[in-house]
Short mmCIF file of C-alpha atoms and ligand atoms in Angstrom, two decimals:
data_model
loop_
_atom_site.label_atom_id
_atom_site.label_comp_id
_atom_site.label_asym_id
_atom_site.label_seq_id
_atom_site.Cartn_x
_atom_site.Cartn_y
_atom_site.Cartn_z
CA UNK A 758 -2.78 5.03 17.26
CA UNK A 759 -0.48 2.58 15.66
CA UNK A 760 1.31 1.79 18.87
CA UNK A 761 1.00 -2.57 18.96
CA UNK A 762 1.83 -5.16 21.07
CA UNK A 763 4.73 -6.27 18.14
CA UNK A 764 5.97 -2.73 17.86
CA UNK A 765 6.47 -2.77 21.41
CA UNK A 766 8.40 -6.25 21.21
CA UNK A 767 10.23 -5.39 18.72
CA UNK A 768 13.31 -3.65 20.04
CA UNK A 769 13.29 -2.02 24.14
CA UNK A 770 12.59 1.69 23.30
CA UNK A 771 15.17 3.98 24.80
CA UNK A 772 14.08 7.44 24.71
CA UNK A 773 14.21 10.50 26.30
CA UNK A 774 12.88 13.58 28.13
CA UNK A 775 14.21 16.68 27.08
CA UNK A 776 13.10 19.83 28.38
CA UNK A 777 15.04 23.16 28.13
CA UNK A 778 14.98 25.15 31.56
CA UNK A 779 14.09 28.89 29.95
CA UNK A 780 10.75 29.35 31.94
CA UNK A 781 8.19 26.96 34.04
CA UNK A 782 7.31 23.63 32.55
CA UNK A 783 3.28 23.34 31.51
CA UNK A 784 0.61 21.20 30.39
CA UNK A 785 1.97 20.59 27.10
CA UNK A 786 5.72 19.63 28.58
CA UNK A 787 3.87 17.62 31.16
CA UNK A 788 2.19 15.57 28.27
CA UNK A 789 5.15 14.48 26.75
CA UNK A 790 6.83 13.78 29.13
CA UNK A 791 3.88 11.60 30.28
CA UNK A 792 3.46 10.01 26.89
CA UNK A 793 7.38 9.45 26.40
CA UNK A 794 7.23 7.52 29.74
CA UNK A 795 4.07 5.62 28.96
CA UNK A 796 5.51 4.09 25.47
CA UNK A 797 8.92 3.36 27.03
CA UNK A 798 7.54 1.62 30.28
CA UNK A 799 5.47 -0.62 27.94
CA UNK A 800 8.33 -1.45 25.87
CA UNK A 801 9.73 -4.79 27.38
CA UNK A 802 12.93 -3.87 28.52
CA UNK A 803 12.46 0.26 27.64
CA UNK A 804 14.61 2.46 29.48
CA UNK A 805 14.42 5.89 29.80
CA UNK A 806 16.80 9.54 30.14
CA UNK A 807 16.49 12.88 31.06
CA UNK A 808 18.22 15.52 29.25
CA UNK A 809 18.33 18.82 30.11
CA UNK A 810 19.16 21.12 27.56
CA UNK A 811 20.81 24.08 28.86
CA UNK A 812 23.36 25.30 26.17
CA UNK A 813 20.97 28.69 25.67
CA UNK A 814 22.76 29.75 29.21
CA UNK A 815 21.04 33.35 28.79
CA UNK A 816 17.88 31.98 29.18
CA UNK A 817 18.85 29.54 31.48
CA UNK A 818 17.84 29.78 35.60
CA UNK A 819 18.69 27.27 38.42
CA UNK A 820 14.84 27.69 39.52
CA UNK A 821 13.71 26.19 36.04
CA UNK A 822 15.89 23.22 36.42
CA UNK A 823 14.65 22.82 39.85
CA UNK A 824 10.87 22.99 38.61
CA UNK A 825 11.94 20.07 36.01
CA UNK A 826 12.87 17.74 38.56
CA UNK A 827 9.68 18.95 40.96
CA UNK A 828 7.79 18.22 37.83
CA UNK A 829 8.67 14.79 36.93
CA UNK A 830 8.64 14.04 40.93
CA UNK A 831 4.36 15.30 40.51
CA UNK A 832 4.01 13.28 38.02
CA UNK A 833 5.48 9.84 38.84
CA UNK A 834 7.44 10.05 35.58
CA UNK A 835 11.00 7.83 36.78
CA UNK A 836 14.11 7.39 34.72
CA UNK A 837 16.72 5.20 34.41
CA UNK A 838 19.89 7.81 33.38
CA UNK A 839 20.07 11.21 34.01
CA UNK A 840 20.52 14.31 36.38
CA UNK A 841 19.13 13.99 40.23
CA UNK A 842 19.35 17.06 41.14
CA UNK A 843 20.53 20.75 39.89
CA UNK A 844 23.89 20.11 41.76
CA UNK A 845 24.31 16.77 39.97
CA UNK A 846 22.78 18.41 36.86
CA UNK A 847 25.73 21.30 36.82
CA UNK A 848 28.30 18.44 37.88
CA UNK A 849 28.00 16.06 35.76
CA UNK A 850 25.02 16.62 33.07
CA UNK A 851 25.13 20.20 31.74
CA UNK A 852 25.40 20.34 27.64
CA UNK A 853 28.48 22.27 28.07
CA UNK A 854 30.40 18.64 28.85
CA UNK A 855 29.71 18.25 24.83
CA UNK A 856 30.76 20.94 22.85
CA UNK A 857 33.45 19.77 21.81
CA UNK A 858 31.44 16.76 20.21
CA UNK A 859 28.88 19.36 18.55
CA UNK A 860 31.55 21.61 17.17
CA UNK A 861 33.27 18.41 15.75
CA UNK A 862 30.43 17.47 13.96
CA UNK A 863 29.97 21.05 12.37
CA UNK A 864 33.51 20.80 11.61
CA UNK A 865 33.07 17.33 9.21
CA UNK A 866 29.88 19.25 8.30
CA UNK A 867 32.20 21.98 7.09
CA UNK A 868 34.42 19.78 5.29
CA UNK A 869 31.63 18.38 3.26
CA UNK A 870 30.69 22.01 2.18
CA UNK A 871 27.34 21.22 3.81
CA UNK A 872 27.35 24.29 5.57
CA UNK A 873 27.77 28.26 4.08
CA UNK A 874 28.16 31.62 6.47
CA UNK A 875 24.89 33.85 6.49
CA UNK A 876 25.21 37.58 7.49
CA UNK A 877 21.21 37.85 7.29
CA UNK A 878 18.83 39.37 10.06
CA UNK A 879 15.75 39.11 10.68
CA UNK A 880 15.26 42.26 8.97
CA UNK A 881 17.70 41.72 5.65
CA UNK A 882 15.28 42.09 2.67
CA UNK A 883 14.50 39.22 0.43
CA UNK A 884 16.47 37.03 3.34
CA UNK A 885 13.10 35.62 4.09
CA UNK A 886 9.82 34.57 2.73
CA UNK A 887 6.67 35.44 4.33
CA UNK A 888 6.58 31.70 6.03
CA UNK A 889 9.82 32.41 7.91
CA UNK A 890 11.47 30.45 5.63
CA UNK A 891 15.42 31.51 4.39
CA UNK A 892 15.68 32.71 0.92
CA UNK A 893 19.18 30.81 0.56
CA UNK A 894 20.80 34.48 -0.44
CA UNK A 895 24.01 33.99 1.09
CA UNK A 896 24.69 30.74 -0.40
CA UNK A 897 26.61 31.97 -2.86
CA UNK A 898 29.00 34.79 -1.09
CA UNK A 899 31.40 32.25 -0.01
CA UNK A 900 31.55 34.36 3.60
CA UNK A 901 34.21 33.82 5.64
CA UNK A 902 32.65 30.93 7.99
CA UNK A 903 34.39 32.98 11.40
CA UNK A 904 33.82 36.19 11.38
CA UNK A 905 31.98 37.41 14.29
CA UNK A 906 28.11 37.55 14.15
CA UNK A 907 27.60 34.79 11.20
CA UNK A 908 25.57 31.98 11.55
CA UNK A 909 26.16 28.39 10.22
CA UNK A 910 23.71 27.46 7.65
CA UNK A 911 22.78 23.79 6.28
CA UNK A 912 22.75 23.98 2.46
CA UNK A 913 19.57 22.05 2.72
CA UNK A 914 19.44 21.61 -1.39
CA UNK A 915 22.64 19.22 -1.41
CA UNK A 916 20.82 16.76 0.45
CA UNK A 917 18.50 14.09 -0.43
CA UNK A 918 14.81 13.61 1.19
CA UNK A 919 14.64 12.01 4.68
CA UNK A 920 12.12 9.54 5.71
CA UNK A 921 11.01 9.33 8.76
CA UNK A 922 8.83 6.51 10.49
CA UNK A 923 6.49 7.95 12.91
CA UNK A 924 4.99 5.53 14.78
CA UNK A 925 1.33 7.15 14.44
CA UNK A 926 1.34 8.94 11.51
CA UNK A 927 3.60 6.54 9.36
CA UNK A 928 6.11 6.64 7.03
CA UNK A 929 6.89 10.33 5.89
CA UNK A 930 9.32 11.21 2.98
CA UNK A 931 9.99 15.32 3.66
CA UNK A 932 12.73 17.82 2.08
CA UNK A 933 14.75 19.79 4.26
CA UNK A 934 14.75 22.85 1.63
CA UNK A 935 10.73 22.28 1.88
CA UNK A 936 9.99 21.82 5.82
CA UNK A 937 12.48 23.99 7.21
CA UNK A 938 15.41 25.59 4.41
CA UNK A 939 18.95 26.48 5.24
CA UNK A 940 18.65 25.53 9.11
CA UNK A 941 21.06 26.99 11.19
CA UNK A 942 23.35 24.98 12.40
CA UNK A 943 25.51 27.33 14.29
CA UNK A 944 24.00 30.33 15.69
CA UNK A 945 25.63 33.92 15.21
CA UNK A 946 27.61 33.85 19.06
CA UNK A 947 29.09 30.80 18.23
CA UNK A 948 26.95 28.23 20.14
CA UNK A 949 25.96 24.96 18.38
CA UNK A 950 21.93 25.33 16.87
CA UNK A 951 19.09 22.86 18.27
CA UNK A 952 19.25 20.73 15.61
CA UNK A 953 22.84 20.12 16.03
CA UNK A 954 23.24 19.04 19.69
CA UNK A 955 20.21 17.59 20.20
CA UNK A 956 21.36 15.80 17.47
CA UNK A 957 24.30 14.58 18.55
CA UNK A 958 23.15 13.74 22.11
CA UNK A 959 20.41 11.47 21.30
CA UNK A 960 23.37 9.59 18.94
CA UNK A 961 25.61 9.93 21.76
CA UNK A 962 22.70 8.42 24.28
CA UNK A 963 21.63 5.60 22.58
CA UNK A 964 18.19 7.20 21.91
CA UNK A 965 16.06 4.76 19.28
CA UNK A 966 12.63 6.31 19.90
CA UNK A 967 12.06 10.06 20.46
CA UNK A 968 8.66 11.82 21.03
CA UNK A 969 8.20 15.77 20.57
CA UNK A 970 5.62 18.09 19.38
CA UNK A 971 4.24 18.28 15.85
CA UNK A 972 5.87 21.74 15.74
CA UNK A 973 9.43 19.91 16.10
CA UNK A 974 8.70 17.51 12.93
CA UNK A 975 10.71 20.31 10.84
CA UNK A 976 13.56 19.49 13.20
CA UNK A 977 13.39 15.89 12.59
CA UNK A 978 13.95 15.90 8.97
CA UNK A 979 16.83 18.18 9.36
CA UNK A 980 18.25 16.03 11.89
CA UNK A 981 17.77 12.90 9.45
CA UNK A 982 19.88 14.32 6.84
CA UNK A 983 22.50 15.55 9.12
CA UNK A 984 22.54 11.61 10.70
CA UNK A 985 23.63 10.52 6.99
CA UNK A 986 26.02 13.19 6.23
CA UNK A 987 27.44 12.28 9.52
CA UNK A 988 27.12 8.50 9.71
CA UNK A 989 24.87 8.42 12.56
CA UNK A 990 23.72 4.96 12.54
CA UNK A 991 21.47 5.18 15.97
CA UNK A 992 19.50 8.29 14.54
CA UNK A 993 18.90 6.88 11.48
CA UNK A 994 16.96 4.25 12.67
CA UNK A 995 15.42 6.19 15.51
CA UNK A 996 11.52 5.56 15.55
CA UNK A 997 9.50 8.97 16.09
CA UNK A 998 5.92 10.39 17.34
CA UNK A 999 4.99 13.66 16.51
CA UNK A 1000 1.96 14.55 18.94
CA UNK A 1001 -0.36 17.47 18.53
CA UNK A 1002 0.12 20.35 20.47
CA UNK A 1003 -2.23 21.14 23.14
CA UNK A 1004 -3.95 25.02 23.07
CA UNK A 1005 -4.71 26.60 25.67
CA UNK A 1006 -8.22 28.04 25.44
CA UNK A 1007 -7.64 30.67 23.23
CA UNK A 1008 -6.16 28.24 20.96
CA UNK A 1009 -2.63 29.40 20.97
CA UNK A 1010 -0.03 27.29 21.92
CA UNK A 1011 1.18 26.94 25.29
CA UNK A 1012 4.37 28.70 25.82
CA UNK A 1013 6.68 28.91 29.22
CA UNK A 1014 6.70 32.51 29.28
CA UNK A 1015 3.21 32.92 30.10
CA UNK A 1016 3.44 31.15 33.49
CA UNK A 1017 -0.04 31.16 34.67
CA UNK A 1018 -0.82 27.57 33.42
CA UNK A 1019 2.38 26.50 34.43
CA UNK A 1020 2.35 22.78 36.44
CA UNK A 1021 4.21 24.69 39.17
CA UNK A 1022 1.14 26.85 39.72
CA UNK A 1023 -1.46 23.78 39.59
CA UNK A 1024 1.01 21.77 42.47
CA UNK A 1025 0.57 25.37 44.34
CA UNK A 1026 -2.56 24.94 44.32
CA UNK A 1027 -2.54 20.95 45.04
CA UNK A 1028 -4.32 20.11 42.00
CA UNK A 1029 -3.11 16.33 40.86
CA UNK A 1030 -1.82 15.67 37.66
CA UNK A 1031 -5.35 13.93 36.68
CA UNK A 1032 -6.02 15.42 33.91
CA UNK A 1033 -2.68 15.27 32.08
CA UNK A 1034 -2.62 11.37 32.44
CA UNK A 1035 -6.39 11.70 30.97
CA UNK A 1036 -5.39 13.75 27.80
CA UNK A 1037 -2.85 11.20 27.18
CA UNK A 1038 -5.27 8.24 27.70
CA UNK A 1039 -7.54 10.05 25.10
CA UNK A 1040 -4.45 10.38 22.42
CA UNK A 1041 -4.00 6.58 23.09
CA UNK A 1042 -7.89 5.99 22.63
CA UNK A 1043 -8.51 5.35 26.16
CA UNK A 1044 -11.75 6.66 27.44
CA UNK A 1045 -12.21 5.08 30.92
CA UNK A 1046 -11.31 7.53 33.21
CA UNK A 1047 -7.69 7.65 35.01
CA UNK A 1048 -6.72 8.72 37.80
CA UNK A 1049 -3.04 7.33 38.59
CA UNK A 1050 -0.10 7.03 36.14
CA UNK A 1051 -0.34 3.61 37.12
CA UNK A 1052 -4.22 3.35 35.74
CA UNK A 1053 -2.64 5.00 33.31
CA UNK A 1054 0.31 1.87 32.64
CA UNK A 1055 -2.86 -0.76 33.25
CA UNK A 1056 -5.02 0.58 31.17
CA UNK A 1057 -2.73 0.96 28.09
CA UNK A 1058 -1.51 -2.76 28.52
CA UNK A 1059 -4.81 -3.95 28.21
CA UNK A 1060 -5.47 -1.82 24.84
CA UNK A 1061 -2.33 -2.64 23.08
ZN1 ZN B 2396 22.10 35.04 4.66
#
């Protein structure tokens, strides 16, 4: 781990939590979250905000918003900024406060002809390649961008390579067209992508240091090129770390829907969060054995 006592001086880290309330939180949410507080606690003058990402409202329940704050409550991960509650949450935190904000930024998106209309499914032929990734075939039409059931696509080729510094893995130059292609910005009903409002939140919230899963690092080079296209000068000098995933035993990532490993089930059953604060003392090459997200606090400040 690169993580140093200068890179921790060098500017407080303010980051955030961001968990999207479509199921029960697990393991792998709880390590993040865990890690995110960890590296902004030991940053002199860090401070730290929960975001709640709720624009999906389908998926959306009150029950998984509830089990966020339960979560972070089980954990001892505090925050500076942020919801309280769900009532506060739906008062004065929900993503729908912003869409005006993310629909202005597709709109200068627009204007710079950085975005085309795409009538492709999942099933379209030749729309994808076997990765998942889009063919770019509707570049081209020149669709009309508001018809109903069109998505917003980034024309990924028109934009340069980002570079990202991740504070373990290092400096990374990636291609949109090459990590992730024509990302959707807008989704076909209308509602701003991922990659847009998370986006446009973290620019909006100050954020200069943002953890997430490996499997997001597609998102972060997307996000990068959208920052200069949209003269987002906190992104682009946001500082990153992309952590592994963890695997549940049969090796497949954990995913909310399954529910039996979720953190609400282990504080049913009174188990403490022991062994999340010990996977993240392993990632930060601590081996002594912790029992407290305090140990946890100690322990780091003594390796770094
Ligand atoms: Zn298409």
């Amino acid at each position: 781990m690169l993580v140093t006592a200068s890179l921790l001086a060098s500017q407080p880290f303010r980051s955030r939590i961001a968990p999207t309330p479509s199921g029960f939180l697990h393991r792998g949410n709880a390590f993040s979250f865990v890690l995110t507080w960890l590296l902004t606690r030991s940053s002199a003058g860090g401070s730290l905000h929960l975001r709640i990402d709720d624009l999906d409202a389908e998926r959306i329940r009150p029950e998984y918003i509830q089990d966020i704050f339960e979560t972070l409550e089980w954990l001892g991960v505090d925050y500076d900024s942020g919801p309280r509650s769900v009532q506060d949450f739906d008062k004065n935190w929900s993503q729908k406060r912003r869409v005006e904000a993310y629909t202005q930024a597709l709109a200068r998106l627009r204007e710079q002809r950085l975005v085309f209309a795409c009538e492709c499914s999942r099933r379209t032929v030749g729309a994808f390649t076997e990765q998942g990734l889009y063919t770019g075939i509707c570049r081209t039409k020149e669709l009309l961008f508001d018809e109903p059931n069109y998505a917003w696509r980034f024309r990924s080729e028109s934009s340069a390579e980002s570079h990202l510094v991740d504070i373990v893995q290092g400096e990374m130059r990636l291609h949109s067209t090459d990590v992730i292609g024509d990302a959707v910005l807008r989704r076909k009903d209308g509602i701003p992508a991922y990659h847009i409002a998370s986006l446009v939140d973290d620019e909006l919230d100050g954020i200069n240091f943002i953890v997430r899963g490996q499997d997001l690092l597609p998102s972060s080079v997307v996000q990068q090129a959208l920052a200069r296209h949209l003269g987002y000068e906190h992104f682009l000098r946001v500082a990153f770390l992309h952590h592994p995933l963890l695997l549940d035993g049969a090796s497949q990532k954990l995913s909310k829907s399954k529910g039996a490993d979720s953190l609400k089930a282990m504080r049913e059953n009174a188990q403490t969060p022991h062994e999340i604060y010990q996977s993240v003392a392993l990632f930060c090459g601590i081996s002594a054995p912790i029992r407290t997200i305090t140990e946890l606090l100690n322990a780091f400040a003594s390796k770094v």
